[in-house]
Coordinates of N, CA and C in Angstrom, one line a residue:
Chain J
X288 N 19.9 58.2 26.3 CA 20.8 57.3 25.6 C 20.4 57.1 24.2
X289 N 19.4 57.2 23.8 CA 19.0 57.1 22.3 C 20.1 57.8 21.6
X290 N 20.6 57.3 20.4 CA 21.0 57.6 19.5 C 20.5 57.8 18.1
X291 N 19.6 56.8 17.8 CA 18.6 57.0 16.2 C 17.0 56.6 17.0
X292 N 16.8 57.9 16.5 CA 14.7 57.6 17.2 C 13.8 57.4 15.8
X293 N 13.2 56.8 15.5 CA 12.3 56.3 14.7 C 10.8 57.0 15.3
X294 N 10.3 57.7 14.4 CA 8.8 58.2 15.2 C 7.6 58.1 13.9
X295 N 6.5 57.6 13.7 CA 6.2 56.4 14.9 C 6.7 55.4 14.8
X296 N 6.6 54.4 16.2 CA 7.3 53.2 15.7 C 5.6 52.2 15.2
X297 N 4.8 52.8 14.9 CA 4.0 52.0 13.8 C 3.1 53.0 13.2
X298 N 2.8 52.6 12.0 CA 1.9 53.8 11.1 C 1.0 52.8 10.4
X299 N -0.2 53.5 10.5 CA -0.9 52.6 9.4 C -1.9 53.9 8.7
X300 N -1.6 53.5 7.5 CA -2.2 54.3 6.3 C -3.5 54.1 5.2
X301 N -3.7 54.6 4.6 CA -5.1 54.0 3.5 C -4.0 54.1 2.2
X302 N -4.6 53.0 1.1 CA -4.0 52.8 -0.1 C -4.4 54.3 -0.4
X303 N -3.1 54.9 -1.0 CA -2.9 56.0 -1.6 C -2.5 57.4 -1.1
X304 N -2.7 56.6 0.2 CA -2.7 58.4 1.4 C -1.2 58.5 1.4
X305 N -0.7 59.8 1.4 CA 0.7 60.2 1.5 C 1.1 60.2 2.9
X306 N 2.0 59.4 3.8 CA 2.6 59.0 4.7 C 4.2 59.6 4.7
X307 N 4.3 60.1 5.9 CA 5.9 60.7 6.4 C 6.8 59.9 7.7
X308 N 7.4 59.2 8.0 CA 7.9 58.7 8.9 C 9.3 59.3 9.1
X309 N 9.6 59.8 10.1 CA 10.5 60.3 10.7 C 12.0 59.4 11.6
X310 N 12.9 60.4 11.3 CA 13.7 60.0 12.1 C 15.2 61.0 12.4
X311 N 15.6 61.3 13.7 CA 16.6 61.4 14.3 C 17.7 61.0 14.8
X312 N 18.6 61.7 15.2 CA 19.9 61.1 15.8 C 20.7 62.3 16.3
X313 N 20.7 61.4 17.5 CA 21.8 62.7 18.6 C 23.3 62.3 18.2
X314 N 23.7 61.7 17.4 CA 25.2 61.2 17.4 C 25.9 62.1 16.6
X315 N 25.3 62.8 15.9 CA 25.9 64.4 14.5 C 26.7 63.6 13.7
X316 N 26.3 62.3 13.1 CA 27.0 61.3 12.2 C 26.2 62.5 10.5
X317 N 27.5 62.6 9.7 CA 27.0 63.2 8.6 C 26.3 62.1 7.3
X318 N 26.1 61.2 7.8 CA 25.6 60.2 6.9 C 24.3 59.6 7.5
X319 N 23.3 59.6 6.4 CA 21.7 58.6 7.2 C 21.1 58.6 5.6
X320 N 20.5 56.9 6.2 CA 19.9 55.9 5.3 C 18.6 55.3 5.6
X321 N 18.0 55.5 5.1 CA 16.9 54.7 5.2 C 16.7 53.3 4.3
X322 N 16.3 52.4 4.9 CA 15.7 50.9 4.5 C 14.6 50.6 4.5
X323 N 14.2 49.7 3.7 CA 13.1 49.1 3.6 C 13.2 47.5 3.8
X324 N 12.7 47.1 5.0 CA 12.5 45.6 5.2 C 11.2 44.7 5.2
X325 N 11.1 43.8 4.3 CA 9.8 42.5 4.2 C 10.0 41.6 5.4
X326 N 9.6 40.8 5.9 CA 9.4 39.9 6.9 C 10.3 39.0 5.8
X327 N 11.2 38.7 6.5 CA 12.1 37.5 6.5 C 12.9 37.7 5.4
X328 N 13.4 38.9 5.3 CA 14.3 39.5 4.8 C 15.5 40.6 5.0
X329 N 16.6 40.5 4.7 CA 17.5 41.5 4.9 C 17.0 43.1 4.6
X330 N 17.5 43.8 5.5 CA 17.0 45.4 4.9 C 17.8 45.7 3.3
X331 N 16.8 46.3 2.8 CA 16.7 47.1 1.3 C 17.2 48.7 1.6
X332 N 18.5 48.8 1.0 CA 18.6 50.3 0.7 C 17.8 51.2 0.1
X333 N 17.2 52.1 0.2 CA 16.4 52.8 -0.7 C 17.0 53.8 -0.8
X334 N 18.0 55.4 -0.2 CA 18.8 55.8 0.2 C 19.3 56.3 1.0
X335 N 20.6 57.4 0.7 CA 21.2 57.5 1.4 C 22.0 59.1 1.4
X336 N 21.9 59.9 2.6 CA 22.4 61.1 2.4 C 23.9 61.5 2.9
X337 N 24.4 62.2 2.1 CA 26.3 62.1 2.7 C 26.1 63.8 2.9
X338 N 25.7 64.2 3.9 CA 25.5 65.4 4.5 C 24.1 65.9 3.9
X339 N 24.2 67.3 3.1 CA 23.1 67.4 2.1 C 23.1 66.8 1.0
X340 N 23.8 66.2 0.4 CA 23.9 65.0 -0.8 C 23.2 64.1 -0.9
X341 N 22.2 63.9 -1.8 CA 21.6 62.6 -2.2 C 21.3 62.1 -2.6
X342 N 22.0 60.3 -2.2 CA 22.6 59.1 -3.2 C 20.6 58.3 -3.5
X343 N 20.3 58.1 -4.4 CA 19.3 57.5 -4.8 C 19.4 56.0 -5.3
X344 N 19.2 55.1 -4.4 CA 19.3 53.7 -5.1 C 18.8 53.5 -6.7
X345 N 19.2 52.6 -7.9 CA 18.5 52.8 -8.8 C 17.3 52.8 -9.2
X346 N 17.1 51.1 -7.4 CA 15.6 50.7 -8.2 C 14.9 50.8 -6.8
X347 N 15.1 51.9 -6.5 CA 14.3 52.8 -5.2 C 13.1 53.1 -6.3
X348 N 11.6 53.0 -6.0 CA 10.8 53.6 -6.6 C 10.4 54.9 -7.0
X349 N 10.0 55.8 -7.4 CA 9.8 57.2 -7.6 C 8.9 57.6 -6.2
X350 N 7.7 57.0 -6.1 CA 7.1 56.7 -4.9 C 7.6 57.1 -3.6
X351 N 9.4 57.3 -3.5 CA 9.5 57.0 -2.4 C 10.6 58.8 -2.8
X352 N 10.4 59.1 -1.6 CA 10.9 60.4 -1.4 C 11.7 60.6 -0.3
X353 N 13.0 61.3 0.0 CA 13.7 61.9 1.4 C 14.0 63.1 1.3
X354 N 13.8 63.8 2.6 CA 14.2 65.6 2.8 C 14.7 64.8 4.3
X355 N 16.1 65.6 4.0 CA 17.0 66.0 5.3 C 16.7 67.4 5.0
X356 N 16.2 67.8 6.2 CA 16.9 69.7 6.5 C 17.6 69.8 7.5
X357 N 18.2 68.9 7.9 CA 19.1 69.3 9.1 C 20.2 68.4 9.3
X358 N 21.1 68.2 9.9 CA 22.1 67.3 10.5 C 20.9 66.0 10.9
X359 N 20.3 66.3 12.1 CA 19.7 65.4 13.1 C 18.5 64.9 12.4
X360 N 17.7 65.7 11.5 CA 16.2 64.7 11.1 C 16.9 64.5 9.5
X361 N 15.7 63.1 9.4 CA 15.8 62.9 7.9 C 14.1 62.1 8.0
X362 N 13.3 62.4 6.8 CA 12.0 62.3 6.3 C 12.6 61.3 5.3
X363 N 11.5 60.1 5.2 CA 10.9 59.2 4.5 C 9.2 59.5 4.2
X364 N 9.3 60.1 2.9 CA 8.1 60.7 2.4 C 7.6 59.4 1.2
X365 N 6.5 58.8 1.6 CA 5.8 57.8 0.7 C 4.5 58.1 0.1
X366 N 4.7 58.7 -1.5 CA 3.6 59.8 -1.6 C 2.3 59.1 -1.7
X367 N 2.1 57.5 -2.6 CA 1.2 56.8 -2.8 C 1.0 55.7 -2.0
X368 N 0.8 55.2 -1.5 CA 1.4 54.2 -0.7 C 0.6 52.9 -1.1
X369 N 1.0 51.9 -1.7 CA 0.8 50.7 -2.1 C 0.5 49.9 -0.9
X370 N -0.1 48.3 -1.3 CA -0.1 47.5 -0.7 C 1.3 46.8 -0.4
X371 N 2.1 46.3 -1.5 CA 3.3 46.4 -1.2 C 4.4 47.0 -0.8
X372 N 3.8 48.1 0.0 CA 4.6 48.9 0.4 C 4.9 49.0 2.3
X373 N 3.9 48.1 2.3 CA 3.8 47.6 3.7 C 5.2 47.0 4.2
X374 N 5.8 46.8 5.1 CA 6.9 46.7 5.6 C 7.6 47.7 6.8
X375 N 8.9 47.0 7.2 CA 9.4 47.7 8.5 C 10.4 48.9 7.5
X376 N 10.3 49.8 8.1 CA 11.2 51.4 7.6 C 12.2 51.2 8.4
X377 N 13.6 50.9 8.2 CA 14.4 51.7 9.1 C 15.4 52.8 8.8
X378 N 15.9 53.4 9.9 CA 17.0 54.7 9.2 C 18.2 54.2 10.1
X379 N 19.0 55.0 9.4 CA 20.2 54.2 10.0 C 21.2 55.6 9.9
X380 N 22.5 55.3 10.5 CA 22.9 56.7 10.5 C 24.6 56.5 10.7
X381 N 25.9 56.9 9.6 CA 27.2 56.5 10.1 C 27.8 58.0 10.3
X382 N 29.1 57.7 10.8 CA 30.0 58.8 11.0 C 31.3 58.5 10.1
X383 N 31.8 57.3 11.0 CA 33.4 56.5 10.8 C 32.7 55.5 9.3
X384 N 31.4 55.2 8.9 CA 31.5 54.1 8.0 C 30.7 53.1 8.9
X385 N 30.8 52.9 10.2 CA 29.8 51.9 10.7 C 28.3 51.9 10.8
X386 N 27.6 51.5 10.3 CA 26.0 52.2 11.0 C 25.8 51.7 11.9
X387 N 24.5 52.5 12.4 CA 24.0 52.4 13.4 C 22.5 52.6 12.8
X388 N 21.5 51.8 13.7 CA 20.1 51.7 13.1 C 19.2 52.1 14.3
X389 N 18.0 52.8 14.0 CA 17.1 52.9 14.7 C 16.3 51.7 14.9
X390 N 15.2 51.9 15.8 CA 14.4 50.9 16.0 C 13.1 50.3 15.2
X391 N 13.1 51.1 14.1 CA 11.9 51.4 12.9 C 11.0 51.4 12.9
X392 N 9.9 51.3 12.2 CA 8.6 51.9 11.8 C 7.9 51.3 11.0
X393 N 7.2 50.5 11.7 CA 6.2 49.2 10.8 C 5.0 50.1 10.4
X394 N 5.1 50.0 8.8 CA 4.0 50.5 8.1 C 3.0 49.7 7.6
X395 N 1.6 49.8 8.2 CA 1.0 48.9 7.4 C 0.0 49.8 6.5
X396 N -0.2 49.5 5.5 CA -1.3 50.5 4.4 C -2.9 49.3 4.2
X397 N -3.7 50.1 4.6 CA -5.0 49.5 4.7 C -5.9 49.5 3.3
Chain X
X454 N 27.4 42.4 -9.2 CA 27.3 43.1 -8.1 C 27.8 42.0 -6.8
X455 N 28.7 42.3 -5.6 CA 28.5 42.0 -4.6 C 27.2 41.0 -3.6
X456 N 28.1 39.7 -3.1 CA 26.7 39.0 -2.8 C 27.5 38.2 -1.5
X457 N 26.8 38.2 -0.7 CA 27.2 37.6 0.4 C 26.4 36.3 1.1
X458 N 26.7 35.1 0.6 CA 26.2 33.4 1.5 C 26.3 33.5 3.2
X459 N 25.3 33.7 3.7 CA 25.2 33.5 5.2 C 24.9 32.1 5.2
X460 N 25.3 31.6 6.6 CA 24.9 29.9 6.3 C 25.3 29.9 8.2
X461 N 24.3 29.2 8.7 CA 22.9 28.4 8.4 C 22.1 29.8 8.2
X462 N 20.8 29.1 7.3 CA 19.7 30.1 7.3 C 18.7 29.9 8.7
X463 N 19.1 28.8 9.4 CA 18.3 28.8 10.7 C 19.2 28.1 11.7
X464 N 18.7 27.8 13.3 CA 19.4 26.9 13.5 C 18.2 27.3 15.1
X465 N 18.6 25.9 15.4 CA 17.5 25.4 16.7 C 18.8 24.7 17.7
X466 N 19.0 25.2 18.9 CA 20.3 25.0 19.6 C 19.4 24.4 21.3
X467 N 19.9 23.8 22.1 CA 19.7 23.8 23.5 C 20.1 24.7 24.0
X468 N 19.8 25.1 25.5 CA 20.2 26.7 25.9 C 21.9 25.9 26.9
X469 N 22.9 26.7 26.5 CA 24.3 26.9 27.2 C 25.3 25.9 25.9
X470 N 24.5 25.7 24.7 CA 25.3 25.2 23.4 C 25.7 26.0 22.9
X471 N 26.9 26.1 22.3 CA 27.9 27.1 21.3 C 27.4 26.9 20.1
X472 N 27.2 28.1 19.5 CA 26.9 27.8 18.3 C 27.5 28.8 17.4
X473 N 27.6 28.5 15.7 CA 28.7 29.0 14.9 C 27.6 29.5 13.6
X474 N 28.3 30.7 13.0 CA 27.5 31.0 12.2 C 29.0 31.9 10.9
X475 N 28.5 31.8 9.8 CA 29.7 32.3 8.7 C 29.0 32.9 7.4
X476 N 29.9 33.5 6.8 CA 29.9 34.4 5.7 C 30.9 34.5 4.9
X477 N 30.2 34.5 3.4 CA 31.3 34.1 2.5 C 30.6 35.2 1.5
X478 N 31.8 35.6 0.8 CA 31.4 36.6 0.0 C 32.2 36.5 -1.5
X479 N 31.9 36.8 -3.0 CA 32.4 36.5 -3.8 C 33.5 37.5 -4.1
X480 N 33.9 38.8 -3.5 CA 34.6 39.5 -3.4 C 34.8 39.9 -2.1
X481 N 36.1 41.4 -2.2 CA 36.5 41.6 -1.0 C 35.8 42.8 -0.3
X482 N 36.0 42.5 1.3 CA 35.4 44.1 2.1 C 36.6 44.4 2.9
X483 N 36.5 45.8 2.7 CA 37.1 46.1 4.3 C 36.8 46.1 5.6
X484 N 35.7 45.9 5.7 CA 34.7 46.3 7.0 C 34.0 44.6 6.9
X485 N 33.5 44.0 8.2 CA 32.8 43.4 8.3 C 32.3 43.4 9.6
X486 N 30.4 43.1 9.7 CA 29.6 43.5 10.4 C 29.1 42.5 10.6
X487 N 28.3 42.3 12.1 CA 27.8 41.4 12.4 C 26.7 42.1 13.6
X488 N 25.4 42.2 13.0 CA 23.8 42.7 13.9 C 23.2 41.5 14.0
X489 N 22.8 41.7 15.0 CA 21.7 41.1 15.9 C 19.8 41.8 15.5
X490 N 19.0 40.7 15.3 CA 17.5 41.6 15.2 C 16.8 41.0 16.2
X491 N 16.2 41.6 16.9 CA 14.9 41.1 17.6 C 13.3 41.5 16.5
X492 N 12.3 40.4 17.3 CA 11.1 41.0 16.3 C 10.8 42.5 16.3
X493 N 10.6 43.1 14.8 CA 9.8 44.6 15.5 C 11.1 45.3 16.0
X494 N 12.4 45.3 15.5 CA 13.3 46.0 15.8 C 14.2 46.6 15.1
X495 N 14.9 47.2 15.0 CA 16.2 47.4 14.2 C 17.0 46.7 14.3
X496 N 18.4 46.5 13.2 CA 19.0 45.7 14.1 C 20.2 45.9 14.9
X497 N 21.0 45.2 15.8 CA 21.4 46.4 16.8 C 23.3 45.8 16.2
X498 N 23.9 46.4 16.5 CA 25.6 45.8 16.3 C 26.4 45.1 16.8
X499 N 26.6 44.2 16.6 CA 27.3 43.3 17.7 C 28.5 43.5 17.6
X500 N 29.4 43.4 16.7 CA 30.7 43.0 16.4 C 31.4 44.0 15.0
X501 N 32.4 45.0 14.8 CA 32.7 45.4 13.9 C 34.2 45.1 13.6
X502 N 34.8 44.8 12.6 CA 36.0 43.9 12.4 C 36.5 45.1 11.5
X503 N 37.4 45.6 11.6 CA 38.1 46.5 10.4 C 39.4 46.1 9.9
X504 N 40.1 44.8 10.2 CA 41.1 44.5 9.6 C 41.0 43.2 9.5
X505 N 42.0 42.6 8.0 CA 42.1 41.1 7.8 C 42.3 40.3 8.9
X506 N 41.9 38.9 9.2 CA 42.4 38.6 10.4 C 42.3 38.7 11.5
X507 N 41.7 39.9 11.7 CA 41.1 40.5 12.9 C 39.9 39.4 13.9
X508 N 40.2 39.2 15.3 CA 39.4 38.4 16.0 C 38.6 39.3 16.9
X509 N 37.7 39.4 17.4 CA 37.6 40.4 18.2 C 36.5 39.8 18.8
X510 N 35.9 40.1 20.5 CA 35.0 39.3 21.3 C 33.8 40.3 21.9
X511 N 33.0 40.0 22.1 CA 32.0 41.0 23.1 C 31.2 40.1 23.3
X512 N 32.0 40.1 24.7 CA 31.4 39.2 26.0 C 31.1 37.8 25.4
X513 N 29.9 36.7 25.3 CA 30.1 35.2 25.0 C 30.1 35.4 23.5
X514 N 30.4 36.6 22.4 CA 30.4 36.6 21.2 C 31.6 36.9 21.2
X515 N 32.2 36.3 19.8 CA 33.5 36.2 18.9 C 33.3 36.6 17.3
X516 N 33.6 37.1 16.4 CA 33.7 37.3 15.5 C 35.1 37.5 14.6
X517 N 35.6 36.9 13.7 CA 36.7 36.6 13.1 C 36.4 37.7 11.8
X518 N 37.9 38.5 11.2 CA 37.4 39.0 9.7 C 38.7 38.1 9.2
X519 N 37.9 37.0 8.2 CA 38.7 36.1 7.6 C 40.3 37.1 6.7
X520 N 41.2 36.3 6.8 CA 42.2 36.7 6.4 C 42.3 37.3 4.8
X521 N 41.5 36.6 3.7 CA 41.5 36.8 2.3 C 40.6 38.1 2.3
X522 N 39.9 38.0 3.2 CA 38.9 39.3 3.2 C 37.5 39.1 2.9
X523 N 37.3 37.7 2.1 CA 36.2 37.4 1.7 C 35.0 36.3 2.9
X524 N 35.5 36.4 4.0 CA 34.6 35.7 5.1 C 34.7 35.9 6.5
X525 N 33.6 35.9 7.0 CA 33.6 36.4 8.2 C 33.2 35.5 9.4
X526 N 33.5 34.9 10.7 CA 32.8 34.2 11.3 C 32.2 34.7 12.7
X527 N 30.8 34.5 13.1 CA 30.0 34.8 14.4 C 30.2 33.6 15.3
X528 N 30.8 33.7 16.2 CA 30.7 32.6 17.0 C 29.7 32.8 18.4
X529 N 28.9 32.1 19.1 CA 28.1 32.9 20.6 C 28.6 31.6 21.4
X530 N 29.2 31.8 22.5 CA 28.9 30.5 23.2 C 28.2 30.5 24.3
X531 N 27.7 29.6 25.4 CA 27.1 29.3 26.2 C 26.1 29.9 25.9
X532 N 25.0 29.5 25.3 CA 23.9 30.3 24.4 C 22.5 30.3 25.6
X533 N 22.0 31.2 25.6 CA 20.7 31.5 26.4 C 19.5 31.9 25.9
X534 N 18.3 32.3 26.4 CA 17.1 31.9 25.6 C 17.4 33.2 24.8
X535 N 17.6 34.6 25.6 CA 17.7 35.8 24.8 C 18.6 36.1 23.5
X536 N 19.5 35.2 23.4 CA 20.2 34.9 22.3 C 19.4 34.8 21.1
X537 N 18.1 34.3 21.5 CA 17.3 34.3 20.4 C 17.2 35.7 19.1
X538 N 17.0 35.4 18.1 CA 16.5 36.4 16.8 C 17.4 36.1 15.9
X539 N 17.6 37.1 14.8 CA 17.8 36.8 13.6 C 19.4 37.9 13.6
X540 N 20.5 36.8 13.1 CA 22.0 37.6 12.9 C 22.4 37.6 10.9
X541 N 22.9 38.9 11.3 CA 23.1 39.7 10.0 C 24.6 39.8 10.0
X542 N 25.4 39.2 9.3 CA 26.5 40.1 8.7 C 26.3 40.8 7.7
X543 N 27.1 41.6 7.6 CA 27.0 42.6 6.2 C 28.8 43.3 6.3
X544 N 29.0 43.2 5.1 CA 30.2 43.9 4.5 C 30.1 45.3 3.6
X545 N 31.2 45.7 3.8 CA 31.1 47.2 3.8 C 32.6 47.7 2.9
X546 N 32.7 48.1 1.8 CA 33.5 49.2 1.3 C 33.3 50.4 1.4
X547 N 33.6 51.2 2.3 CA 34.1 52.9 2.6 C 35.4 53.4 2.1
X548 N 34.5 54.3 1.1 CA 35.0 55.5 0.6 C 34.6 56.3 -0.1
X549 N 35.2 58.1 0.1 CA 34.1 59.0 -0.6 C 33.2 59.1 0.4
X550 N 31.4 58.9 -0.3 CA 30.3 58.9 0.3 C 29.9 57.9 0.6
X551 N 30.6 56.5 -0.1 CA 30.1 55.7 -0.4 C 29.6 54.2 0.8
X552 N 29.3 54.5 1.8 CA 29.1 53.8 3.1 C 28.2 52.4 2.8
X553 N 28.4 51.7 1.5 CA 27.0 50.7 1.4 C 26.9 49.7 2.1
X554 N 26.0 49.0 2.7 CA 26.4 47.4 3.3 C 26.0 46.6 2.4
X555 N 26.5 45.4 2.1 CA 25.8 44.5 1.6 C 25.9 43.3 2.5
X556 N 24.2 43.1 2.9 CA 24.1 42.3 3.4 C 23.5 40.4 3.4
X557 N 24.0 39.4 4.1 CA 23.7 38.7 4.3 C 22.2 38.1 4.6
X558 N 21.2 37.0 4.2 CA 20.3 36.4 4.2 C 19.6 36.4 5.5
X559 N 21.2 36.5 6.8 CA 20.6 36.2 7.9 C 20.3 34.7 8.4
X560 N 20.8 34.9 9.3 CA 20.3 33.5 10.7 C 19.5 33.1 11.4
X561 N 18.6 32.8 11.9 CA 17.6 32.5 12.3 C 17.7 31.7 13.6
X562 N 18.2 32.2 15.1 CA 18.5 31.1 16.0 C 17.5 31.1 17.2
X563 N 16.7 29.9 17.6 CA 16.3 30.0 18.3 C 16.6 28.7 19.9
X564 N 16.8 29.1 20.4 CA 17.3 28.7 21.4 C 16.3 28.3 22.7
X565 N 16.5 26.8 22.5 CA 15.4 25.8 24.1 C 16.1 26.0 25.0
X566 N 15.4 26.5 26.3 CA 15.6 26.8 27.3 C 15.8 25.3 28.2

């Protein structure tokens, strides 16, 4: 029954190590997004792909990187990884315009 | 840019009280959204409204898409402990590629058993 899988659902890193968080989806929605959320905050767009197309938020960091190769995966590549960069990852994924969200990927960087 | 007032930013209810939650926005959507979070989760969909006016229920949830376009209402009633976590609306212009949400502050309900 999964529809968006988040792998791992926790990561923890060293300041500066380059970190990959993953995610899929069995629904063949041509659209997926990844977010960035702080504790007690709404999720942050960072971006977003409309098939192989990709939309780059402005004030997404350089820091932060995505490769779709496929329909079903899309990579959240964080080359340096800050202290504040700690937070929940989520991807999210539409067809019709609605999203749908994975269960995410709490990153913490040591 | 687009900004959406969720209100309350918390609320502390007894368990089987109704409780009300809204969104106001300084422009218009076509879409309005209404997620549920648990801790440590994504958040999940409760309610999707695609027309003005539009009322629409799932199960003790209600969700209204205000007529002007610019508000939205969550209603839950007979509230239970699982009711608990944090509700998101978010509004949505689709078209093109352009799928963005913008979302609300969020709710914060926690609910005495």
């Amino acid at each position: 029954d999964a529809m968006v899988i988040q792998n791992p659902r926790y990561q923890v890193t060293q300041f500066g190590k380059p970190v990959t968080l993953s995610c899929s989806q069995t629904l063949n929605h041509n659209v997926m997004y990844w977010y960035q959320q702080k504790s007690s905050q709404a999720p942050k767009l960072l971006f977003h792909y409309y098939d192989k197309d990709f939309n780059n938020e402005a004030d997404t960091p350089d820091n932060f990187q995505s490769r779709r190769p496929n329909t079903s995966f899309c990579f959240l590549d964080i080359r340096s990884p800050g202290l504040g960069d700690a937070a929940m990852y989520l991807c999210a994924t539409s067809g019709q315009g609605t999203q749908y969200f994975g269960p995410g990927t709490r990153l913490l960087v040591l | 840019g687009q900004q959406l007032n969720q209100s309350p930013q918390s609320m502390f209810i007894q368990e089987g009280e109704d409780v009300s939650m809204n969104c106001t926005s300084s422009s218009i959507f076509n879409t309005w959204l209404w997620y549920k979070q648990d801790p440590g989760e994504g958040p999940v969909l409760l309610i999707a409204l695609y027309k003005a006016g539009e009322l629409t229920s799932n199960g003790r949830l209600t969700a209204q898409f205000g007529i002007t376009r610019k508000d939205s209402f969550l209603n839950i009633s007979a509230s239970i402990p699982s009711d608990v976590g944090i509700y998101f609306c978010a509004g949505q212009n689709s078209g093109g590629s352009n799928y963005k949400l913008t979302f609300g502050k969020g709710t914060l309900l926690t609910v005495n058993p």
